[in-house]
Tab-separated table of C-alpha atoms in Angstrom:
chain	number	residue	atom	x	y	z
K	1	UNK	CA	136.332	-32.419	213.294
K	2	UNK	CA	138.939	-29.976	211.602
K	3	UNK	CA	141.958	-32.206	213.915
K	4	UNK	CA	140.231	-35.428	212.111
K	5	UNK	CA	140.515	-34.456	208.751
K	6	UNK	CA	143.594	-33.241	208.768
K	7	UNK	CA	144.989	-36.684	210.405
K	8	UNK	CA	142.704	-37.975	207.681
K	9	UNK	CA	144.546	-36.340	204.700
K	10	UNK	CA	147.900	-36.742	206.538
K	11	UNK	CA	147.875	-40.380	206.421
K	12	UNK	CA	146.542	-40.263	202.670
K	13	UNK	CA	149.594	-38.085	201.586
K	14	UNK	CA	151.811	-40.429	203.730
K	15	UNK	CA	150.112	-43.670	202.340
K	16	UNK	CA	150.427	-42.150	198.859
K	17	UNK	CA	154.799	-41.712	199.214
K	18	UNK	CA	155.278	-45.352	200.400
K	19	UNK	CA	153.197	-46.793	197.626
K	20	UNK	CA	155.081	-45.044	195.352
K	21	UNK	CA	158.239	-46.198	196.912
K	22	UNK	CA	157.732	-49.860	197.636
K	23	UNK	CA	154.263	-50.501	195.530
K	24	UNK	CA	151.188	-51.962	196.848
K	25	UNK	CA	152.626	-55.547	197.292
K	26	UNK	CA	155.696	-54.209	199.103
K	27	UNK	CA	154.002	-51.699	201.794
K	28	UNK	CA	153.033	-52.558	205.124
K	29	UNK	CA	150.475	-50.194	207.127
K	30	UNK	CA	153.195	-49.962	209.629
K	31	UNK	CA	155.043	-48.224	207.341
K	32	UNK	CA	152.463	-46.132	206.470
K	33	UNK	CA	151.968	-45.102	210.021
K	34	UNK	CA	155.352	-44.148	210.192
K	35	UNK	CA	155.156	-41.845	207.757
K	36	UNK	CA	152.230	-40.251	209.043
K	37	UNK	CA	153.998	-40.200	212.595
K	38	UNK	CA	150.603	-41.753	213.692
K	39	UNK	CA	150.373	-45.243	215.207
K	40	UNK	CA	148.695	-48.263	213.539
K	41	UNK	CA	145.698	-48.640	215.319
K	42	UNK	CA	144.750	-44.843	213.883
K	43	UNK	CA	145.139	-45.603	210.070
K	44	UNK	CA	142.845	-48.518	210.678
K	45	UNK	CA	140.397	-46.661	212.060
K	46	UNK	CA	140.238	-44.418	209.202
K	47	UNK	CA	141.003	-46.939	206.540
K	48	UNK	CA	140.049	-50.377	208.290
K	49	UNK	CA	142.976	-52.497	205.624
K	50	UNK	CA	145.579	-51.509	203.341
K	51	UNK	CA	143.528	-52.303	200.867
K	52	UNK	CA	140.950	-49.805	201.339
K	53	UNK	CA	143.347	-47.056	201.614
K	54	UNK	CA	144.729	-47.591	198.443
K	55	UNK	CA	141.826	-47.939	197.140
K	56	UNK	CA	140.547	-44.764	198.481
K	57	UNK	CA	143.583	-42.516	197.372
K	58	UNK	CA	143.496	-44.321	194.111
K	59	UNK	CA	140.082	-43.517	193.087
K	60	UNK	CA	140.627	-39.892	194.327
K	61	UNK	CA	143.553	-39.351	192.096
K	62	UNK	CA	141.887	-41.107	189.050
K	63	UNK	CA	138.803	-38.971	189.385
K	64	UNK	CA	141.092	-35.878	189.762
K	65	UNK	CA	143.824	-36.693	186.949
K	66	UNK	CA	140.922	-38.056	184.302
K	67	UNK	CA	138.093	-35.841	185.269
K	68	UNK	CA	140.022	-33.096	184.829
K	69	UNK	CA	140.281	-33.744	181.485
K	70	UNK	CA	136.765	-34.738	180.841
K	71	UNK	CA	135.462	-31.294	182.434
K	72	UNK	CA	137.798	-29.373	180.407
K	73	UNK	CA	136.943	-31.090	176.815
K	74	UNK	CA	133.656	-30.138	177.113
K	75	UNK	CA	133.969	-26.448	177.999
K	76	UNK	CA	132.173	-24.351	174.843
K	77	UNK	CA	135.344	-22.279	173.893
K	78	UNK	CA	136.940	-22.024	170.460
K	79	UNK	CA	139.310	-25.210	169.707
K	80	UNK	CA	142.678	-23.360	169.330
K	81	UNK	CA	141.659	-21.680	172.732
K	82	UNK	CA	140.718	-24.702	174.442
K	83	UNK	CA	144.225	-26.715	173.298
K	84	UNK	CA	145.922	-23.615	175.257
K	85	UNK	CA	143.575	-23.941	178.358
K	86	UNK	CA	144.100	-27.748	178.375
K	87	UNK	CA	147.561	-27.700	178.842
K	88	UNK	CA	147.427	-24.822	181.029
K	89	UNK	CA	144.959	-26.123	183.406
K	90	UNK	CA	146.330	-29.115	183.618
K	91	UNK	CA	149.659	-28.154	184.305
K	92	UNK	CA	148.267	-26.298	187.358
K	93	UNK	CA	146.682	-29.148	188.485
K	94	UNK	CA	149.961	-31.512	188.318
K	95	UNK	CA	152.236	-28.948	189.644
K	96	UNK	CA	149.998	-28.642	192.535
K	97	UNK	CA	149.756	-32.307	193.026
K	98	UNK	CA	153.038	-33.881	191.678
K	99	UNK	CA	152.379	-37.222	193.160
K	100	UNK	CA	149.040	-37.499	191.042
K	101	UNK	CA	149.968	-38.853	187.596
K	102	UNK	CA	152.961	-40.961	188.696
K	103	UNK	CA	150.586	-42.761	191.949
K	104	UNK	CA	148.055	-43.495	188.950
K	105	UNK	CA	150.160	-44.448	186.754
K	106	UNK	CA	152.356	-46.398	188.719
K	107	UNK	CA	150.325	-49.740	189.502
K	108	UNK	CA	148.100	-51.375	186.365
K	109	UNK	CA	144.864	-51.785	189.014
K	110	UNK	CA	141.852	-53.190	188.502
K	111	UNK	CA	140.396	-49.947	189.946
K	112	UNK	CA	141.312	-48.186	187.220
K	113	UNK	CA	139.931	-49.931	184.387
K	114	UNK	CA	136.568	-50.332	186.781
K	115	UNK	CA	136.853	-46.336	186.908
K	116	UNK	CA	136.777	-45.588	183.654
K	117	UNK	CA	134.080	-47.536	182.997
K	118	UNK	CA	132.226	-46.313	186.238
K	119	UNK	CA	133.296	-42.523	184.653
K	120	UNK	CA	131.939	-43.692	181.146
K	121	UNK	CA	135.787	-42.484	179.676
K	122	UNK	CA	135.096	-44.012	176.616
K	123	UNK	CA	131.644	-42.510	175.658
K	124	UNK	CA	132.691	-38.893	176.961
K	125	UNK	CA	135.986	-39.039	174.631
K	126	UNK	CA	133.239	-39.943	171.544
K	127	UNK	CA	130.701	-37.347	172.467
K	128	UNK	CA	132.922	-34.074	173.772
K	129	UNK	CA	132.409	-31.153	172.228
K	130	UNK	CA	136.383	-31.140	171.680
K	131	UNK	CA	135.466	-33.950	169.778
K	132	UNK	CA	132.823	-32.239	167.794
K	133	UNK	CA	134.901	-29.379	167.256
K	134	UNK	CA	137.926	-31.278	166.066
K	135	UNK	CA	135.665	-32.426	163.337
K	136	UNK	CA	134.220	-29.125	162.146
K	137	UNK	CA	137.788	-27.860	162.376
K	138	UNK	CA	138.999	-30.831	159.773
K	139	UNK	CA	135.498	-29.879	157.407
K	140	UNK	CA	136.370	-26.661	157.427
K	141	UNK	CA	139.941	-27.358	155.860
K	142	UNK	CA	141.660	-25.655	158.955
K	143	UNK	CA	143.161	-28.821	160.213
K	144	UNK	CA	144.452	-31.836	158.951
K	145	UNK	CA	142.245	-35.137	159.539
K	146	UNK	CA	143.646	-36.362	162.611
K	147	UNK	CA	141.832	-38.970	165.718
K	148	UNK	CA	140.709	-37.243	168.190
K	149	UNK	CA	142.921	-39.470	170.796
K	150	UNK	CA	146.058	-38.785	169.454
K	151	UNK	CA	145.083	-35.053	169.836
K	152	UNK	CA	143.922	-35.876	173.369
K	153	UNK	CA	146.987	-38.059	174.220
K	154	UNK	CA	149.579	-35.608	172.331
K	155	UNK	CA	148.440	-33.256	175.273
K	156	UNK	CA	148.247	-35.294	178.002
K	157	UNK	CA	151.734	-36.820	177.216
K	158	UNK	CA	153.273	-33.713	176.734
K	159	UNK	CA	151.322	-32.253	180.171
K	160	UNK	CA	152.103	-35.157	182.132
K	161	UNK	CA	155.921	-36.373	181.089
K	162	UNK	CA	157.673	-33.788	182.606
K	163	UNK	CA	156.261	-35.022	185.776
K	164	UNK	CA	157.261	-38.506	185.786
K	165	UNK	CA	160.579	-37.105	184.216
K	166	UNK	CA	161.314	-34.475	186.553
K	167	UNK	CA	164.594	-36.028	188.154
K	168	UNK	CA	166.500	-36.618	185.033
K	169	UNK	CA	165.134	-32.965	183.383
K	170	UNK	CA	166.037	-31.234	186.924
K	171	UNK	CA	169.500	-32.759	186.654
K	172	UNK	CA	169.949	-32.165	183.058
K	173	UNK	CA	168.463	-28.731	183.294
K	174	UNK	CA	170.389	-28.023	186.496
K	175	UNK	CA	167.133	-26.544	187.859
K	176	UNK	CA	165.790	-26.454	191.783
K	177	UNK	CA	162.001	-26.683	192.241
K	178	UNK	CA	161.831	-22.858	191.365
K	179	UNK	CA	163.546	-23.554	188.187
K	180	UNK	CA	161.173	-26.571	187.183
K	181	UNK	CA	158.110	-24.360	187.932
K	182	UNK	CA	159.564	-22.112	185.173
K	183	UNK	CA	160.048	-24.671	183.064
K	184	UNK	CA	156.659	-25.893	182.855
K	185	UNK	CA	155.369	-22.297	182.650
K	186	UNK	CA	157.460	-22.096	179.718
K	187	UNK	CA	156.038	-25.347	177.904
K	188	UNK	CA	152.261	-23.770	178.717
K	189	UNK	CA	153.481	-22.047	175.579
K	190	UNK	CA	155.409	-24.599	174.224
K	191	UNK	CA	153.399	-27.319	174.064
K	192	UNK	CA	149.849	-25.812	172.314
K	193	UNK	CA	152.332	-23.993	169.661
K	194	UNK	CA	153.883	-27.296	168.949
K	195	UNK	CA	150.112	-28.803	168.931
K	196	UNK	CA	148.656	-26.135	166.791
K	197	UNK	CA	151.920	-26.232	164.175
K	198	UNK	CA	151.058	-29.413	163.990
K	199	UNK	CA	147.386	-29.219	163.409
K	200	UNK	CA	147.267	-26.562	160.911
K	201	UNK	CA	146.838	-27.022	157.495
K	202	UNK	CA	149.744	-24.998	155.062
């Protein structure tokens, strides 16, 4: 069973690098094999079609990238705190999956807007307690009167960009992949202080 799903989740990374390379149009299951170094006849017995592989990884990664998010936003800690655990969090998460925002991002699916429906995005944004908090915080007179979503999307932007960036900032930056890590360990801090200058009323 262990020998299964580990074939399992090797052909799902595999299937996950040729997408990215060639996009779901351009890929062949061949391919896909090849990566794996597994023949064809074994990713269709896990998968069946192309299409249901991507669709498989696809929805994994969506549920991971989004729900993330959604989990996070409605954790009872105190706003400034939970701006800081956002973008810590959630760094984590993309540094231990680096193919995860840019295989989501990469292909406008129907999946995806299916997903967020099916994950009731919309609704959860509108009824978070970050939500709720954002709002006391701007009654209060300790933040400027600012939409929730570009609060939500400031952070994910400046969590996820790096990502999708990381050639041109390694090359610029002249870093190897221990020199990125500290670079996004440095914008932990970064990025809420920017958030929170931002925020505050003077």
């Amino acid at each position: 069973m262990e020998k299964e799903l580990d074939t399992e989740t090797r052909i799902k990374e595999a299937a996950k690098r040729v997408f990215l390379k060639y996009g779901y149009e351009g890929t062949k299951i061949r391919q896909i094999a090849q990566e794996a170094d597994v023949n064809v006849a074994l990713v269709n017995y896990y998968f069946r079609s192309k299409e249901q592989l991507f669709k498989s990884i696809y929805m994994e990664s969506f549920r991971a990238f989004f729900g993330k998010m959604i989990l996070l936003l409605n954790e009872e800690t105190p706003f400034e705190v939970k701006i800081w655990k956002i973008v810590d969090r959630y760094t984590d998460l993309i540094m231990e999956n680096p193919l995860m925002p840019l295989f989501v991002l990469s292909e406008n699916r129907e999946e995806g807007s299916l997903l967020f429906k099916e994950m009731h995005v919309k609704e959860v944004i509108h009824t978070a307690y970050f939500t709720k908090q954002l709002k006391e915080e701007i009654a209060k007179g300790n933040i400027r009167e600012v939409a929730p979503l570009h609060v939500i999307f400031s952070i994910m932007g400046n969590v996820v960009f790096p990502f999708l960036a990381r050639p041109i900032i390694s090359y610029i930056g002249d870093m190897d992949e221990e020199g990125f890590r500290k670079f996004m360990e440095e914008r932990k801090k970064i990025v809420p202080e920017m958030l929170m200058a931002y925020l505050k009323v003077r």
